[in-house]
Amino acid sequence: MAHALWKYEGACKHIHGHSYRLLVTLIGEPVAEPGRSDFGMVTDFKEVKTLLKGPIVDNLDHSLLLYKEADPEQIRALGTMSEKLHVMSFQPTCENLVLYLSGKIRDLLPGRIRLHSLRLYETATSYAEWFASDNEEPST
């Protein structure tokens, strides 16, 4: 996936790509019915991969993300070159992307499973991390 950071005063203002890697941690209760094939599992890992593949992985793979406030002429021109241009309502930094992905993934999960955390690697050593517990509303 590629992005450019609008009005950034550094090299990242130019379109450039990364080999992103997303780590997803889910929580839930393991199935407690001995007769079921998923006995002892919270969920089958293959089920999670299948759930995320289309709307997350395939949708963003080999795409370009730009902030909606960027130059409209440039956005239009780049859109003619790629069917996978995503104009985002936020600056497409790793930090904002992990927050965006948390919402998308939570919407995809079945009710018995909850999203615990995400870690989005932009490079082999640089990442942004999101934890559900840091984003919960305080109880009153």
PDB file of C-alpha atoms in Angstrom:
ATOM      1  CA  MET A   1       0.000   0.000   0.000  1.00  0.00           C
ATOM      2  CA  ALA A   2       1.175   3.508  -0.707  1.00  0.00           C
ATOM      3  CA  HIS A   3       0.358   6.871   0.781  1.00  0.00           C
ATOM      4  CA  ALA A   4       1.457  10.487   0.825  1.00  0.00           C
ATOM      5  CA  LEU A   5       1.179  12.808   3.810  1.00  0.00           C
ATOM      6  CA  TRP A   6      -0.439  16.093   2.886  1.00  0.00           C
ATOM      7  CA  LYS A   7       1.581  19.196   3.910  1.00  0.00           C
ATOM      8  CA  TYR A   8       4.159  17.084   5.751  1.00  0.00           C
ATOM      9  CA  GLU A   9       7.574  18.764   5.891  1.00  0.00           C
ATOM     10  CA  GLY A  10       9.647  15.715   5.050  1.00  0.00           C
ATOM     11  CA  ALA A  11      10.102  12.950   2.520  1.00  0.00           C
ATOM     12  CA  CYS A  12       6.749  11.342   3.404  1.00  0.00           C
ATOM     13  CA  LYS A  13       4.920  14.153   1.611  1.00  0.00           C
ATOM     14  CA  HIS A  14       5.765  12.274  -1.600  1.00  0.00           C
ATOM     15  CA  ILE A  15       3.881   9.176  -2.699  1.00  0.00           C
ATOM     16  CA  HIS A  16       5.728   6.171  -1.325  1.00  0.00           C
ATOM     17  CA  GLY A  17       4.845   2.596  -0.433  1.00  0.00           C
ATOM     18  CA  HIS A  18       5.249   0.225   2.483  1.00  0.00           C
ATOM     19  CA  SER A  19       4.846  -3.494   3.034  1.00  0.00           C
ATOM     20  CA  TYR A  20       2.349  -3.156   5.853  1.00  0.00           C
ATOM     21  CA  ARG A  21       1.771  -6.030   8.230  1.00  0.00           C
ATOM     22  CA  LEU A  22      -1.236  -6.173  10.545  1.00  0.00           C
ATOM     23  CA  LEU A  23      -1.335  -8.233  13.740  1.00  0.00           C
ATOM     24  CA  VAL A  24      -4.837  -8.809  15.120  1.00  0.00           C
ATOM     25  CA  THR A  25      -5.541 -10.040  18.653  1.00  0.00           C
ATOM     26  CA  LEU A  26      -9.065 -11.206  19.451  1.00  0.00           C
ATOM     27  CA  ILE A  27     -10.649 -12.222  22.736  1.00  0.00           C
ATOM     28  CA  GLY A  28     -13.649 -14.330  23.589  1.00  0.00           C
ATOM     29  CA  GLU A  29     -14.694 -17.471  25.402  1.00  0.00           C
ATOM     30  CA  PRO A  30     -13.532 -20.806  23.973  1.00  0.00           C
ATOM     31  CA  VAL A  31     -16.337 -23.072  22.782  1.00  0.00           C
ATOM     32  CA  ALA A  32     -17.172 -25.350  25.724  1.00  0.00           C
ATOM     33  CA  GLU A  33     -19.292 -27.962  23.910  1.00  0.00           C
ATOM     34  CA  PRO A  34     -17.184 -31.151  23.501  1.00  0.00           C
ATOM     35  CA  GLY A  35     -19.143 -32.375  20.462  1.00  0.00           C
ATOM     36  CA  ARG A  36     -18.407 -29.316  18.303  1.00  0.00           C
ATOM     37  CA  SER A  37     -15.525 -29.287  15.843  1.00  0.00           C
ATOM     38  CA  ASP A  38     -14.380 -25.910  17.222  1.00  0.00           C
ATOM     39  CA  PHE A  39     -14.375 -27.190  20.824  1.00  0.00           C
ATOM     40  CA  GLY A  40     -11.743 -25.316  22.834  1.00  0.00           C
ATOM     41  CA  MET A  41     -11.340 -22.516  20.261  1.00  0.00           C
ATOM     42  CA  VAL A  42     -12.407 -18.905  20.502  1.00  0.00           C
ATOM     43  CA  THR A  43     -12.498 -19.033  16.708  1.00  0.00           C
ATOM     44  CA  ASP A  44     -10.728 -20.820  13.890  1.00  0.00           C
ATOM     45  CA  PHE A  45      -7.804 -18.710  12.600  1.00  0.00           C
ATOM     46  CA  LYS A  46      -8.863 -19.533   9.053  1.00  0.00           C
ATOM     47  CA  GLU A  47     -12.290 -18.004   9.765  1.00  0.00           C
ATOM     48  CA  VAL A  48     -10.605 -14.760  10.887  1.00  0.00           C
ATOM     49  CA  LYS A  49      -8.385 -14.650   7.805  1.00  0.00           C
ATOM     50  CA  THR A  50     -11.402 -15.219   5.566  1.00  0.00           C
ATOM     51  CA  LEU A  51     -13.369 -12.515   7.381  1.00  0.00           C
ATOM     52  CA  LEU A  52     -10.604  -9.905   6.959  1.00  0.00           C
ATOM     53  CA  LYS A  53      -9.299 -10.848   3.517  1.00  0.00           C
ATOM     54  CA  GLY A  54     -11.821  -9.089   1.263  1.00  0.00           C
ATOM     55  CA  PRO A  55     -12.797  -5.942   3.128  1.00  0.00           C
ATOM     56  CA  ILE A  56      -9.392  -5.233   4.659  1.00  0.00           C
ATOM     57  CA  VAL A  57      -6.507  -6.992   2.900  1.00  0.00           C
ATOM     58  CA  ASP A  58      -7.793  -7.148  -0.697  1.00  0.00           C
ATOM     59  CA  ASN A  59      -9.334  -3.694  -0.462  1.00  0.00           C
ATOM     60  CA  LEU A  60      -6.092  -2.008   0.644  1.00  0.00           C
ATOM     61  CA  ASP A  61      -3.477  -4.199  -1.058  1.00  0.00           C
ATOM     62  CA  HIS A  62      -1.675  -2.314  -3.846  1.00  0.00           C
ATOM     63  CA  SER A  63      -3.754   0.801  -3.212  1.00  0.00           C
ATOM     64  CA  LEU A  64      -2.926   4.472  -2.710  1.00  0.00           C
ATOM     65  CA  LEU A  65      -4.275   6.397   0.282  1.00  0.00           C
ATOM     66  CA  LEU A  66      -4.527  10.177   0.233  1.00  0.00           C
ATOM     67  CA  TYR A  67      -6.092  12.714   2.580  1.00  0.00           C
ATOM     68  CA  LYS A  68      -9.245  14.322   1.176  1.00  0.00           C
ATOM     69  CA  GLU A  69      -7.800  17.833   1.656  1.00  0.00           C
ATOM     70  CA  ALA A  70      -4.932  17.171  -0.768  1.00  0.00           C
ATOM     71  CA  ASP A  71      -4.900  18.971  -4.124  1.00  0.00           C
ATOM     72  CA  PRO A  72      -8.152  18.013  -5.929  1.00  0.00           C
ATOM     73  CA  GLU A  73      -6.470  18.117  -9.352  1.00  0.00           C
ATOM     74  CA  GLN A  74      -3.762  15.693  -8.204  1.00  0.00           C
ATOM     75  CA  ILE A  75      -6.332  13.397  -6.611  1.00  0.00           C
ATOM     76  CA  ARG A  76      -8.359  13.406  -9.834  1.00  0.00           C
ATOM     77  CA  ALA A  77      -5.252  12.709 -11.956  1.00  0.00           C
ATOM     78  CA  LEU A  78      -4.095   9.877  -9.699  1.00  0.00           C
ATOM     79  CA  GLY A  79      -7.611   8.440  -9.742  1.00  0.00           C
ATOM     80  CA  THR A  80      -7.385   8.026 -13.508  1.00  0.00           C
ATOM     81  CA  MET A  81      -4.241   5.910 -13.034  1.00  0.00           C
ATOM     82  CA  SER A  82      -5.582   3.607 -10.357  1.00  0.00           C
ATOM     83  CA  GLU A  83      -8.860   1.958  -9.487  1.00  0.00           C
ATOM     84  CA  LYS A  84      -7.530   1.522  -5.969  1.00  0.00           C
ATOM     85  CA  LEU A  85      -7.218   5.130  -4.887  1.00  0.00           C
ATOM     86  CA  HIS A  86      -8.740   5.687  -1.451  1.00  0.00           C
ATOM     87  CA  VAL A  87      -9.422   9.279  -0.482  1.00  0.00           C
ATOM     88  CA  MET A  88      -9.564   9.221   3.287  1.00  0.00           C
ATOM     89  CA  SER A  89     -11.247  11.589   5.743  1.00  0.00           C
ATOM     90  CA  PHE A  90      -7.989  11.553   7.745  1.00  0.00           C
ATOM     91  CA  GLN A  91      -4.262  11.966   7.130  1.00  0.00           C
ATOM     92  CA  PRO A  92      -3.187   8.384   6.231  1.00  0.00           C
ATOM     93  CA  THR A  93      -0.487   7.984   8.864  1.00  0.00           C
ATOM     94  CA  CYS A  94       0.154   4.608  10.454  1.00  0.00           C
ATOM     95  CA  GLU A  95      -1.392   5.916  13.687  1.00  0.00           C
ATOM     96  CA  ASN A  96      -4.612   6.984  11.966  1.00  0.00           C
ATOM     97  CA  LEU A  97      -4.727   3.826   9.854  1.00  0.00           C
ATOM     98  CA  VAL A  98      -4.627   1.535  12.891  1.00  0.00           C
ATOM     99  CA  LEU A  99      -7.508   3.496  14.440  1.00  0.00           C
ATOM    100  CA  TYR A 100      -9.468   3.305  11.160  1.00  0.00           C
ATOM    101  CA  LEU A 101      -8.819  -0.442  10.895  1.00  0.00           C
ATOM    102  CA  SER A 102      -9.982  -1.021  14.474  1.00  0.00           C
ATOM    103  CA  GLY A 103     -13.419   0.316  13.571  1.00  0.00           C
ATOM    104  CA  LYS A 104     -13.612  -1.674  10.331  1.00  0.00           C
ATOM    105  CA  ILE A 105     -12.538  -4.923  12.010  1.00  0.00           C
ATOM    106  CA  ARG A 106     -14.866  -4.514  15.003  1.00  0.00           C
ATOM    107  CA  ASP A 107     -17.769  -4.134  12.566  1.00  0.00           C
ATOM    108  CA  LEU A 108     -16.848  -7.421  10.847  1.00  0.00           C
ATOM    109  CA  LEU A 109     -16.500  -9.600  13.941  1.00  0.00           C
ATOM    110  CA  PRO A 110     -19.304 -11.907  15.094  1.00  0.00           C
ATOM    111  CA  GLY A 111     -20.783 -10.992  18.478  1.00  0.00           C
ATOM    112  CA  ARG A 112     -19.002 -13.746  20.397  1.00  0.00           C
ATOM    113  CA  ILE A 113     -15.562 -12.317  19.536  1.00  0.00           C
ATOM    114  CA  ARG A 114     -14.098  -8.945  20.491  1.00  0.00           C
ATOM    115  CA  LEU A 115     -11.127  -7.050  19.151  1.00  0.00           C
ATOM    116  CA  HIS A 116      -8.446  -6.779  21.841  1.00  0.00           C
ATOM    117  CA  SER A 117      -5.599  -5.083  19.983  1.00  0.00           C
ATOM    118  CA  LEU A 118      -4.045  -4.261  16.627  1.00  0.00           C
ATOM    119  CA  ARG A 119      -0.453  -3.645  15.670  1.00  0.00           C
ATOM    120  CA  LEU A 120       0.133  -2.176  12.229  1.00  0.00           C
ATOM    121  CA  TYR A 121       3.723  -2.383  10.997  1.00  0.00           C
ATOM    122  CA  GLU A 122       4.622   0.215   8.392  1.00  0.00           C
ATOM    123  CA  THR A 123       8.206  -1.059   8.210  1.00  0.00           C
ATOM    124  CA  ALA A 124       9.957  -4.008   9.825  1.00  0.00           C
ATOM    125  CA  THR A 125      10.628  -1.927  12.964  1.00  0.00           C
ATOM    126  CA  SER A 126       8.042   0.883  12.956  1.00  0.00           C
ATOM    127  CA  TYR A 127       4.462   0.331  14.001  1.00  0.00           C
ATOM    128  CA  ALA A 128       1.389   1.872  15.594  1.00  0.00           C
ATOM    129  CA  GLU A 129      -0.607  -0.064  18.139  1.00  0.00           C
ATOM    130  CA  TRP A 130      -4.235   0.104  19.268  1.00  0.00           C
ATOM    131  CA  PHE A 131      -5.769  -1.472  22.381  1.00  0.00           C
ATOM    132  CA  ALA A 132      -9.503  -1.738  22.987  1.00  0.00           C
ATOM    133  CA  SER A 133      -8.993  -0.981  26.697  1.00  0.00           C
ATOM    134  CA  ASP A 134      -7.440   2.403  25.820  1.00  0.00           C
ATOM    135  CA  ASN A 135     -10.472   3.307  23.742  1.00  0.00           C
ATOM    136  CA  GLU A 136     -13.333   2.248  25.995  1.00  0.00           C
ATOM    137  CA  GLU A 137     -15.674   4.784  27.508  1.00  0.00           C
ATOM    138  CA  PRO A 138     -15.025   5.219  31.223  1.00  0.00           C
ATOM    139  CA  SER A 139     -17.808   3.774  33.362  1.00  0.00           C
ATOM    140  CA  THR A 140     -19.677   6.204  35.574  1.00  0.00           C
TER     141      THR A 140
END
